[in-house]
């Protein structure tokens, strides 16, 4: 298949691109490089520097690439920042997403896999979180993703634009070649999912026979203290702790159920332990100690 990866120079998009190419797909990447890195673009992919704010730019790129499907990773995704600057999140995650959908319709591309978030649920009534729980986001980031999911549902109904929306929390780890320039984050319990397992879920979604929403996770959760202790064990290094108050808009405990995508699409994560996730990230950082500045 020919896949058009929006945000393909970012952490998740770059590794999805790598695996798509390894499996024989043809990939074009569209990215403005504000959050991504040019060095994270796989040399086998065709790179187009552009911005979703520019409807004409995205339409032109789609017309030239003529893809079978779009993977949409481009977004602002920091909960704390969204609580300080909601306008940025609503403009980038909703309005710019609409530019992408309209450009897809104009060029005859009728299939999209959307990178969403379990933050659309807010503090859940129960864990693990399955797809039947009510959506009550408590930050503009989650609200913006939920709004775009609703847009997708209407574009499917009105324009027959087929979508799969994948909702997940903390992507972590690395492939052999690509990883994340990581920064300290949060104090809550989260469901950490290996980036390679996440990428494979996106690829499976390309063949979904229907539009659908799926939650992705391991079904378990780790606190920040547990993550730090695991990092100490894997790296053999002393790691100091700086404790800060919980961020506004951050639910305390979020764990996803993945039973639906396992049942319907056959997704089977291969790296479910925190040790495996952190070990892969550590290997990447040892190989690239300065990240993409190497």
PDB file of C-alpha atoms in Angstrom:
ATOM      1  CA  UNK A   1       0.000   0.000   0.000  1.00  0.00           C
ATOM      2  CA  UNK A   2       0.952   3.640  -0.415  1.00  0.00           C
ATOM      3  CA  UNK A   3       0.681   5.367   2.981  1.00  0.00           C
ATOM      4  CA  UNK A   4       0.781   9.107   3.644  1.00  0.00           C
ATOM      5  CA  UNK A   5       2.092   9.668   7.190  1.00  0.00           C
ATOM      6  CA  UNK A   6       1.231  13.074   8.639  1.00  0.00           C
ATOM      7  CA  UNK A   7       3.611  13.831  11.498  1.00  0.00           C
ATOM      8  CA  UNK A   8       6.021  11.138  10.326  1.00  0.00           C
ATOM      9  CA  UNK A   9       9.068  12.958  11.688  1.00  0.00           C
ATOM     10  CA  UNK A  10       7.776  12.633  15.249  1.00  0.00           C
ATOM     11  CA  UNK A  11       8.338   9.850  17.768  1.00  0.00           C
ATOM     12  CA  UNK A  12       5.402   7.561  16.967  1.00  0.00           C
ATOM     13  CA  UNK A  13       5.140   8.511  13.289  1.00  0.00           C
ATOM     14  CA  UNK A  14       8.811   7.808  12.591  1.00  0.00           C
ATOM     15  CA  UNK A  15       8.654   4.288  14.020  1.00  0.00           C
ATOM     16  CA  UNK A  16       5.370   3.520  12.245  1.00  0.00           C
ATOM     17  CA  UNK A  17       7.087   4.664   9.046  1.00  0.00           C
ATOM     18  CA  UNK A  18      10.064   2.398   9.701  1.00  0.00           C
ATOM     19  CA  UNK A  19       7.859  -0.669  10.194  1.00  0.00           C
ATOM     20  CA  UNK A  20       5.643   0.179   7.204  1.00  0.00           C
ATOM     21  CA  UNK A  21       8.738   0.338   5.002  1.00  0.00           C
ATOM     22  CA  UNK A  22      10.140  -2.876   6.474  1.00  0.00           C
ATOM     23  CA  UNK A  23       6.877  -4.594   5.513  1.00  0.00           C
ATOM     24  CA  UNK A  24       7.087  -3.382   1.916  1.00  0.00           C
ATOM     25  CA  UNK A  25       4.743  -0.396   1.932  1.00  0.00           C
ATOM     26  CA  UNK A  26       5.528   2.856   0.134  1.00  0.00           C
ATOM     27  CA  UNK A  27       5.576   5.864   2.471  1.00  0.00           C
ATOM     28  CA  UNK A  28       5.409   9.634   2.026  1.00  0.00           C
ATOM     29  CA  UNK A  29       5.859  11.792   5.128  1.00  0.00           C
ATOM     30  CA  UNK A  30       4.261  15.207   5.610  1.00  0.00           C
ATOM     31  CA  UNK A  31       5.629  17.183   8.575  1.00  0.00           C
ATOM     32  CA  UNK A  32       6.364  20.801   9.490  1.00  0.00           C
ATOM     33  CA  UNK A  33       9.237  19.760  11.810  1.00  0.00           C
ATOM     34  CA  UNK A  34       8.035  21.926  14.724  1.00  0.00           C
ATOM     35  CA  UNK A  35       7.752  18.849  16.964  1.00  0.00           C
ATOM     36  CA  UNK A  36       9.524  16.248  14.829  1.00  0.00           C
ATOM     37  CA  UNK A  37      13.107  15.868  13.653  1.00  0.00           C
ATOM     38  CA  UNK A  38      14.420  15.691  10.092  1.00  0.00           C
ATOM     39  CA  UNK A  39      16.902  13.048  11.287  1.00  0.00           C
ATOM     40  CA  UNK A  40      13.963  10.876  12.387  1.00  0.00           C
ATOM     41  CA  UNK A  41      12.735  10.538   8.795  1.00  0.00           C
ATOM     42  CA  UNK A  42      13.594   7.125   7.388  1.00  0.00           C
ATOM     43  CA  UNK A  43      15.803   7.550   4.314  1.00  0.00           C
ATOM     44  CA  UNK A  44      13.555   5.155   2.367  1.00  0.00           C
ATOM     45  CA  UNK A  45      10.525   7.450   2.726  1.00  0.00           C
ATOM     46  CA  UNK A  46       9.725  10.492   0.613  1.00  0.00           C
ATOM     47  CA  UNK A  47       9.712  13.591   2.803  1.00  0.00           C
ATOM     48  CA  UNK A  48       7.468  16.616   2.194  1.00  0.00           C
ATOM     49  CA  UNK A  49       7.908  19.581   4.502  1.00  0.00           C
ATOM     50  CA  UNK A  50       4.538  21.259   4.933  1.00  0.00           C
ATOM     51  CA  UNK A  51       1.980  22.453   7.443  1.00  0.00           C
ATOM     52  CA  UNK A  52      -1.631  21.391   7.975  1.00  0.00           C
ATOM     53  CA  UNK A  53      -2.524  25.060   8.423  1.00  0.00           C
ATOM     54  CA  UNK A  54      -2.012  25.376   4.667  1.00  0.00           C
ATOM     55  CA  UNK A  55      -4.906  23.512   3.046  1.00  0.00           C
ATOM     56  CA  UNK A  56      -3.452  23.978  -0.433  1.00  0.00           C
ATOM     57  CA  UNK A  57      -0.107  22.527   0.646  1.00  0.00           C
ATOM     58  CA  UNK A  58      -1.622  19.344   2.065  1.00  0.00           C
ATOM     59  CA  UNK A  59      -3.960  18.936  -0.912  1.00  0.00           C
ATOM     60  CA  UNK A  60      -1.072  19.294  -3.355  1.00  0.00           C
ATOM     61  CA  UNK A  61       1.019  16.760  -1.436  1.00  0.00           C
ATOM     62  CA  UNK A  62      -1.845  14.247  -1.375  1.00  0.00           C
ATOM     63  CA  UNK A  63      -2.538  14.720  -5.083  1.00  0.00           C
ATOM     64  CA  UNK A  64       1.108  13.991  -5.934  1.00  0.00           C
ATOM     65  CA  UNK A  65       1.434  11.045  -3.544  1.00  0.00           C
ATOM     66  CA  UNK A  66      -1.916   9.413  -4.420  1.00  0.00           C
ATOM     67  CA  UNK A  67      -1.921   7.283  -1.247  1.00  0.00           C
ATOM     68  CA  UNK A  68      -4.249   4.430  -0.380  1.00  0.00           C
ATOM     69  CA  UNK A  69      -4.528   5.676   3.205  1.00  0.00           C
ATOM     70  CA  UNK A  70      -3.418   8.390   5.629  1.00  0.00           C
ATOM     71  CA  UNK A  71      -1.949   7.942   9.099  1.00  0.00           C
ATOM     72  CA  UNK A  72      -2.474  11.093  11.151  1.00  0.00           C
ATOM     73  CA  UNK A  73      -0.035  11.672  14.041  1.00  0.00           C
ATOM     74  CA  UNK A  74       0.413  15.451  13.815  1.00  0.00           C
ATOM     75  CA  UNK A  75      -0.830  17.094  17.020  1.00  0.00           C
ATOM     76  CA  UNK A  76       0.095  19.005  20.116  1.00  0.00           C
ATOM     77  CA  UNK A  77       0.020  16.505  22.969  1.00  0.00           C
ATOM     78  CA  UNK A  78       1.080  18.039  26.294  1.00  0.00           C
ATOM     79  CA  UNK A  79      -1.634  18.047  28.945  1.00  0.00           C
ATOM     80  CA  UNK A  80      -0.037  20.783  31.030  1.00  0.00           C
ATOM     81  CA  UNK A  81       0.473  23.081  28.053  1.00  0.00           C
ATOM     82  CA  UNK A  82      -3.108  22.546  26.936  1.00  0.00           C
ATOM     83  CA  UNK A  83      -4.298  23.865  30.302  1.00  0.00           C
ATOM     84  CA  UNK A  84      -2.290  27.045  29.718  1.00  0.00           C
ATOM     85  CA  UNK A  85      -2.883  27.557  26.003  1.00  0.00           C
ATOM     86  CA  UNK A  86      -6.133  25.835  24.935  1.00  0.00           C
ATOM     87  CA  UNK A  87      -6.370  27.866  21.730  1.00  0.00           C
ATOM     88  CA  UNK A  88      -3.208  26.220  20.394  1.00  0.00           C
ATOM     89  CA  UNK A  89      -4.701  22.774  20.963  1.00  0.00           C
ATOM     90  CA  UNK A  90      -8.099  23.472  19.460  1.00  0.00           C
ATOM     91  CA  UNK A  91      -6.584  25.136  16.387  1.00  0.00           C
ATOM     92  CA  UNK A  92      -3.908  22.521  15.730  1.00  0.00           C
ATOM     93  CA  UNK A  93      -5.750  19.368  16.738  1.00  0.00           C
ATOM     94  CA  UNK A  94      -9.199  20.230  15.354  1.00  0.00           C
ATOM     95  CA  UNK A  95      -9.032  23.012  12.745  1.00  0.00           C
ATOM     96  CA  UNK A  96      -5.837  21.717  11.111  1.00  0.00           C
ATOM     97  CA  UNK A  97      -7.250  18.198  11.205  1.00  0.00           C
ATOM     98  CA  UNK A  98     -10.260  19.453   9.261  1.00  0.00           C
ATOM     99  CA  UNK A  99      -7.901  20.799   6.608  1.00  0.00           C
ATOM    100  CA  UNK A 100      -6.449  17.311   6.286  1.00  0.00           C
ATOM    101  CA  UNK A 101      -9.860  15.620   5.980  1.00  0.00           C
ATOM    102  CA  UNK A 102     -11.111  18.109   3.403  1.00  0.00           C
ATOM    103  CA  UNK A 103      -7.903  17.718   1.392  1.00  0.00           C
ATOM    104  CA  UNK A 104      -8.378  13.943   1.520  1.00  0.00           C
ATOM    105  CA  UNK A 105     -11.906  14.256   0.154  1.00  0.00           C
ATOM    106  CA  UNK A 106     -10.728  16.621  -2.577  1.00  0.00           C
ATOM    107  CA  UNK A 107      -8.085  14.117  -3.717  1.00  0.00           C
ATOM    108  CA  UNK A 108     -10.164  10.957  -3.344  1.00  0.00           C
ATOM    109  CA  UNK A 109      -8.385   9.465  -0.318  1.00  0.00           C
ATOM    110  CA  UNK A 110     -11.027   7.711   1.785  1.00  0.00           C
ATOM    111  CA  UNK A 111      -9.134   5.909   4.561  1.00  0.00           C
ATOM    112  CA  UNK A 112      -7.448   7.323   7.689  1.00  0.00           C
ATOM    113  CA  UNK A 113      -5.895   5.926  10.879  1.00  0.00           C
ATOM    114  CA  UNK A 114      -6.031   8.548  13.623  1.00  0.00           C
ATOM    115  CA  UNK A 115      -3.675   8.739  16.593  1.00  0.00           C
ATOM    116  CA  UNK A 116      -6.020   9.570  19.472  1.00  0.00           C
ATOM    117  CA  UNK A 117      -5.693   9.287  23.263  1.00  0.00           C
ATOM    118  CA  UNK A 118      -7.382   7.688  26.243  1.00  0.00           C
ATOM    119  CA  UNK A 119      -7.351  11.200  27.749  1.00  0.00           C
ATOM    120  CA  UNK A 120     -10.744  11.564  26.077  1.00  0.00           C
ATOM    121  CA  UNK A 121     -12.197   9.540  28.981  1.00  0.00           C
ATOM    122  CA  UNK A 122     -11.034  11.731  31.877  1.00  0.00           C
ATOM    123  CA  UNK A 123     -11.097  10.093  35.332  1.00  0.00           C
ATOM    124  CA  UNK A 124     -12.736   6.734  34.530  1.00  0.00           C
ATOM    125  CA  UNK A 125     -15.557   5.064  36.432  1.00  0.00           C
ATOM    126  CA  UNK A 126     -13.482   1.882  36.374  1.00  0.00           C
ATOM    127  CA  UNK A 127     -10.186   0.499  35.117  1.00  0.00           C
ATOM    128  CA  UNK A 128      -9.083  -0.889  32.798  1.00  0.00           C
ATOM    129  CA  UNK A 129     -10.826   1.534  30.442  1.00  0.00           C
ATOM    130  CA  UNK A 130     -12.808  -0.081  27.636  1.00  0.00           C
ATOM    131  CA  UNK A 131     -14.600   1.571  24.737  1.00  0.00           C
ATOM    132  CA  UNK A 132     -18.005   1.585  26.465  1.00  0.00           C
ATOM    133  CA  UNK A 133     -17.061   4.095  29.168  1.00  0.00           C
ATOM    134  CA  UNK A 134     -18.374   7.687  28.906  1.00  0.00           C
ATOM    135  CA  UNK A 135     -16.026  10.302  27.495  1.00  0.00           C
ATOM    136  CA  UNK A 136     -15.430  13.173  29.950  1.00  0.00           C
ATOM    137  CA  UNK A 137     -12.064  14.801  29.226  1.00  0.00           C
ATOM    138  CA  UNK A 138     -10.726  17.163  31.893  1.00  0.00           C
ATOM    139  CA  UNK A 139      -8.148  19.003  29.780  1.00  0.00           C
ATOM    140  CA  UNK A 140      -8.192  20.756  26.389  1.00  0.00           C
ATOM    141  CA  UNK A 141      -5.828  18.171  24.927  1.00  0.00           C
ATOM    142  CA  UNK A 142      -8.290  15.329  25.547  1.00  0.00           C
ATOM    143  CA  UNK A 143     -11.207  17.559  24.511  1.00  0.00           C
ATOM    144  CA  UNK A 144      -9.537  18.384  21.199  1.00  0.00           C
ATOM    145  CA  UNK A 145      -8.932  14.720  20.404  1.00  0.00           C
ATOM    146  CA  UNK A 146     -12.509  13.801  21.313  1.00  0.00           C
ATOM    147  CA  UNK A 147     -13.846  16.607  19.113  1.00  0.00           C
ATOM    148  CA  UNK A 148     -11.855  15.307  16.153  1.00  0.00           C
ATOM    149  CA  UNK A 149     -13.143  11.780  16.768  1.00  0.00           C
ATOM    150  CA  UNK A 150     -16.669  13.194  16.469  1.00  0.00           C
ATOM    151  CA  UNK A 151     -15.702  14.915  13.227  1.00  0.00           C
ATOM    152  CA  UNK A 152     -14.420  11.595  11.889  1.00  0.00           C
ATOM    153  CA  UNK A 153     -17.719   9.889  12.706  1.00  0.00           C
ATOM    154  CA  UNK A 154     -19.690  12.496  10.763  1.00  0.00           C
ATOM    155  CA  UNK A 155     -17.274  12.454   7.800  1.00  0.00           C
ATOM    156  CA  UNK A 156     -17.715   8.694   7.667  1.00  0.00           C
ATOM    157  CA  UNK A 157     -21.498   8.981   7.720  1.00  0.00           C
ATOM    158  CA  UNK A 158     -21.724  11.858   5.240  1.00  0.00           C
ATOM    159  CA  UNK A 159     -18.679  11.375   3.001  1.00  0.00           C
ATOM    160  CA  UNK A 160     -17.962   7.638   3.426  1.00  0.00           C
ATOM    161  CA  UNK A 161     -14.492   8.416   4.776  1.00  0.00           C
ATOM    162  CA  UNK A 162     -13.464   5.268   6.636  1.00  0.00           C
ATOM    163  CA  UNK A 163     -11.465   5.728   9.836  1.00  0.00           C
ATOM    164  CA  UNK A 164      -9.925   3.877  12.737  1.00  0.00           C
ATOM    165  CA  UNK A 165      -9.177   5.895  15.859  1.00  0.00           C
ATOM    166  CA  UNK A 166      -6.604   4.382  18.225  1.00  0.00           C
ATOM    167  CA  UNK A 167      -6.680   5.623  21.822  1.00  0.00           C
ATOM    168  CA  UNK A 168      -3.611   5.100  23.966  1.00  0.00           C
ATOM    169  CA  UNK A 169      -1.599   6.686  26.738  1.00  0.00           C
ATOM    170  CA  UNK A 170       2.132   6.613  27.255  1.00  0.00           C
ATOM    171  CA  UNK A 171       4.014   5.337  24.225  1.00  0.00           C
ATOM    172  CA  UNK A 172       7.530   4.395  25.328  1.00  0.00           C
ATOM    173  CA  UNK A 173      10.616   2.518  24.221  1.00  0.00           C
ATOM    174  CA  UNK A 174      12.378   2.548  20.867  1.00  0.00           C
ATOM    175  CA  UNK A 175      13.062   0.528  17.756  1.00  0.00           C
ATOM    176  CA  UNK A 176      16.625  -0.188  16.722  1.00  0.00           C
ATOM    177  CA  UNK A 177      16.928   3.039  14.753  1.00  0.00           C
ATOM    178  CA  UNK A 178      14.390   5.510  16.121  1.00  0.00           C
ATOM    179  CA  UNK A 179      13.352   6.676  19.575  1.00  0.00           C
ATOM    180  CA  UNK A 180      12.293   9.752  21.528  1.00  0.00           C
ATOM    181  CA  UNK A 181      14.265  12.704  22.879  1.00  0.00           C
ATOM    182  CA  UNK A 182      12.608  12.069  26.268  1.00  0.00           C
ATOM    183  CA  UNK A 183      11.875  14.594  29.023  1.00  0.00           C
ATOM    184  CA  UNK A 184      10.604  14.142  32.635  1.00  0.00           C
ATOM    185  CA  UNK A 185       6.811  13.889  32.756  1.00  0.00           C
ATOM    186  CA  UNK A 186       3.997  13.465  35.259  1.00  0.00           C
ATOM    187  CA  UNK A 187       3.473  11.788  38.619  1.00  0.00           C
ATOM    188  CA  UNK A 188       0.484   9.503  37.962  1.00  0.00           C
ATOM    189  CA  UNK A 189      -0.157   5.838  37.227  1.00  0.00           C
ATOM    190  CA  UNK A 190      -0.170   5.183  33.500  1.00  0.00           C
ATOM    191  CA  UNK A 191      -0.379   2.320  31.048  1.00  0.00           C
ATOM    192  CA  UNK A 192       2.927   2.272  29.171  1.00  0.00           C
ATOM    193  CA  UNK A 193       2.825   0.667  25.728  1.00  0.00           C
ATOM    194  CA  UNK A 194       5.872  -0.229  23.657  1.00  0.00           C
ATOM    195  CA  UNK A 195       6.203   1.941  20.584  1.00  0.00           C
ATOM    196  CA  UNK A 196       6.691  -1.047  18.265  1.00  0.00           C
ATOM    197  CA  UNK A 197       3.484  -2.702  19.511  1.00  0.00           C
ATOM    198  CA  UNK A 198       1.738   0.626  18.997  1.00  0.00           C
ATOM    199  CA  UNK A 199       3.056   0.913  15.447  1.00  0.00           C
ATOM    200  CA  UNK A 200       1.852  -2.582  14.595  1.00  0.00           C
ATOM    201  CA  UNK A 201      -1.644  -1.699  15.825  1.00  0.00           C
ATOM    202  CA  UNK A 202      -1.700   1.237  13.403  1.00  0.00           C
ATOM    203  CA  UNK A 203      -0.689  -1.022  10.533  1.00  0.00           C
ATOM    204  CA  UNK A 204      -3.366  -3.584  11.399  1.00  0.00           C
ATOM    205  CA  UNK A 205      -5.898  -0.744  11.437  1.00  0.00           C
ATOM    206  CA  UNK A 206      -5.215  -0.090   7.760  1.00  0.00           C
ATOM    207  CA  UNK A 207      -7.089  -3.281   6.926  1.00  0.00           C
ATOM    208  CA  UNK A 208     -10.054  -2.704   9.218  1.00  0.00           C
ATOM    209  CA  UNK A 209     -13.268  -3.501   7.323  1.00  0.00           C
ATOM    210  CA  UNK A 210     -15.180  -0.753   9.143  1.00  0.00           C
ATOM    211  CA  UNK A 211     -14.789   2.570  10.914  1.00  0.00           C
ATOM    212  CA  UNK A 212     -14.097   1.970  14.577  1.00  0.00           C
ATOM    213  CA  UNK A 213     -12.596   3.207  17.852  1.00  0.00           C
ATOM    214  CA  UNK A 214     -10.079   1.059  19.736  1.00  0.00           C
ATOM    215  CA  UNK A 215      -8.292   1.473  23.074  1.00  0.00           C
ATOM    216  CA  UNK A 216      -4.659   0.354  23.275  1.00  0.00           C
ATOM    217  CA  UNK A 217      -2.677  -0.594  26.341  1.00  0.00           C
ATOM    218  CA  UNK A 218      -1.136  -3.441  28.279  1.00  0.00           C
ATOM    219  CA  UNK A 219      -3.950  -3.662  30.829  1.00  0.00           C
ATOM    220  CA  UNK A 220      -1.516  -2.843  33.637  1.00  0.00           C
ATOM    221  CA  UNK A 221      -0.217   0.377  35.091  1.00  0.00           C
ATOM    222  CA  UNK A 222       3.035   1.689  36.532  1.00  0.00           C
ATOM    223  CA  UNK A 223       3.567   4.642  38.810  1.00  0.00           C
ATOM    224  CA  UNK A 224       6.298   7.155  38.113  1.00  0.00           C
ATOM    225  CA  UNK A 225       8.225   5.815  41.099  1.00  0.00           C
ATOM    226  CA  UNK A 226       8.067   2.313  39.627  1.00  0.00           C
ATOM    227  CA  UNK A 227       9.282   3.618  36.283  1.00  0.00           C
ATOM    228  CA  UNK A 228      12.189   5.426  37.930  1.00  0.00           C
ATOM    229  CA  UNK A 229      13.189   2.345  39.895  1.00  0.00           C
ATOM    230  CA  UNK A 230      13.067   0.235  36.733  1.00  0.00           C
ATOM    231  CA  UNK A 231      15.239   2.807  34.962  1.00  0.00           C
ATOM    232  CA  UNK A 232      17.759   2.563  37.797  1.00  0.00           C
ATOM    233  CA  UNK A 233      17.877  -1.217  37.454  1.00  0.00           C
ATOM    234  CA  UNK A 234      18.202  -1.217  33.640  1.00  0.00           C
ATOM    235  CA  UNK A 235      20.786   1.577  33.394  1.00  0.00           C
ATOM    236  CA  UNK A 236      22.706   0.839  36.583  1.00  0.00           C
ATOM    237  CA  UNK A 237      22.781   4.562  37.265  1.00  0.00           C
ATOM    238  CA  UNK A 238      21.759   6.709  40.184  1.00  0.00           C
ATOM    239  CA  UNK A 239      18.649   8.730  39.289  1.00  0.00           C
ATOM    240  CA  UNK A 240      17.689  11.636  41.514  1.00  0.00           C
ATOM    241  CA  UNK A 241      14.040  12.518  42.058  1.00  0.00           C
ATOM    242  CA  UNK A 242      12.509  15.990  41.985  1.00  0.00           C
ATOM    243  CA  UNK A 243       8.933  15.888  43.282  1.00  0.00           C
ATOM    244  CA  UNK A 244       6.410  18.461  42.081  1.00  0.00           C
ATOM    245  CA  UNK A 245       2.638  18.915  42.494  1.00  0.00           C
ATOM    246  CA  UNK A 246       0.308  17.048  40.147  1.00  0.00           C
ATOM    247  CA  UNK A 247      -0.291  18.871  36.888  1.00  0.00           C
ATOM    248  CA  UNK A 248      -3.693  20.500  36.389  1.00  0.00           C
ATOM    249  CA  UNK A 249      -5.974  18.404  34.195  1.00  0.00           C
ATOM    250  CA  UNK A 250      -4.152  15.144  34.911  1.00  0.00           C
ATOM    251  CA  UNK A 251      -6.259  12.136  36.029  1.00  0.00           C
ATOM    252  CA  UNK A 252      -4.491  10.075  38.709  1.00  0.00           C
ATOM    253  CA  UNK A 253      -4.953   6.576  37.242  1.00  0.00           C
ATOM    254  CA  UNK A 254      -5.433   5.592  33.606  1.00  0.00           C
ATOM    255  CA  UNK A 255      -5.168   2.021  32.343  1.00  0.00           C
ATOM    256  CA  UNK A 256      -6.557   0.858  28.998  1.00  0.00           C
ATOM    257  CA  UNK A 257      -8.266  -2.374  27.998  1.00  0.00           C
ATOM    258  CA  UNK A 258      -7.237  -3.706  24.581  1.00  0.00           C
ATOM    259  CA  UNK A 259      -9.602  -6.655  24.390  1.00  0.00           C
ATOM    260  CA  UNK A 260     -11.649  -5.199  21.532  1.00  0.00           C
ATOM    261  CA  UNK A 261      -8.726  -4.635  19.143  1.00  0.00           C
ATOM    262  CA  UNK A 262      -7.283  -8.033  20.039  1.00  0.00           C
ATOM    263  CA  UNK A 263     -10.605  -9.669  19.264  1.00  0.00           C
ATOM    264  CA  UNK A 264     -11.481  -7.753  16.097  1.00  0.00           C
ATOM    265  CA  UNK A 265      -8.099  -7.006  14.481  1.00  0.00           C
ATOM    266  CA  UNK A 266      -5.918  -9.687  16.031  1.00  0.00           C
ATOM    267  CA  UNK A 267      -3.499  -7.295  17.721  1.00  0.00           C
ATOM    268  CA  UNK A 268      -1.065  -9.060  20.055  1.00  0.00           C
ATOM    269  CA  UNK A 269       1.514  -6.899  21.873  1.00  0.00           C
ATOM    270  CA  UNK A 270       4.975  -8.447  22.072  1.00  0.00           C
ATOM    271  CA  UNK A 271       6.612  -6.152  24.646  1.00  0.00           C
ATOM    272  CA  UNK A 272       4.306  -5.978  27.653  1.00  0.00           C
ATOM    273  CA  UNK A 273       6.818  -5.669  30.487  1.00  0.00           C
ATOM    274  CA  UNK A 274       8.119  -2.333  31.727  1.00  0.00           C
ATOM    275  CA  UNK A 275      11.631  -3.833  31.690  1.00  0.00           C
ATOM    276  CA  UNK A 276      11.438  -4.557  27.947  1.00  0.00           C
ATOM    277  CA  UNK A 277      10.145  -1.064  27.177  1.00  0.00           C
ATOM    278  CA  UNK A 278      12.826   0.727  29.187  1.00  0.00           C
ATOM    279  CA  UNK A 279      15.595  -1.558  27.967  1.00  0.00           C
ATOM    280  CA  UNK A 280      14.779  -0.723  24.333  1.00  0.00           C
ATOM    281  CA  UNK A 281      14.762   3.003  25.101  1.00  0.00           C
ATOM    282  CA  UNK A 282      18.077   2.716  26.970  1.00  0.00           C
ATOM    283  CA  UNK A 283      19.719   0.906  24.052  1.00  0.00           C
ATOM    284  CA  UNK A 284      18.594   3.670  21.698  1.00  0.00           C
ATOM    285  CA  UNK A 285      19.910   6.403  23.990  1.00  0.00           C
ATOM    286  CA  UNK A 286      23.240   4.606  24.304  1.00  0.00           C
ATOM    287  CA  UNK A 287      23.436   4.417  20.511  1.00  0.00           C
ATOM    288  CA  UNK A 288      22.388   8.075  20.143  1.00  0.00           C
ATOM    289  CA  UNK A 289      23.463   9.779  23.401  1.00  0.00           C
ATOM    290  CA  UNK A 290      22.545  13.231  22.097  1.00  0.00           C
ATOM    291  CA  UNK A 291      19.298  12.117  20.498  1.00  0.00           C
ATOM    292  CA  UNK A 292      18.721  13.450  17.006  1.00  0.00           C
ATOM    293  CA  UNK A 293      21.414  16.070  17.521  1.00  0.00           C
ATOM    294  CA  UNK A 294      24.071  13.369  16.947  1.00  0.00           C
TER     295      UNK A 294
END
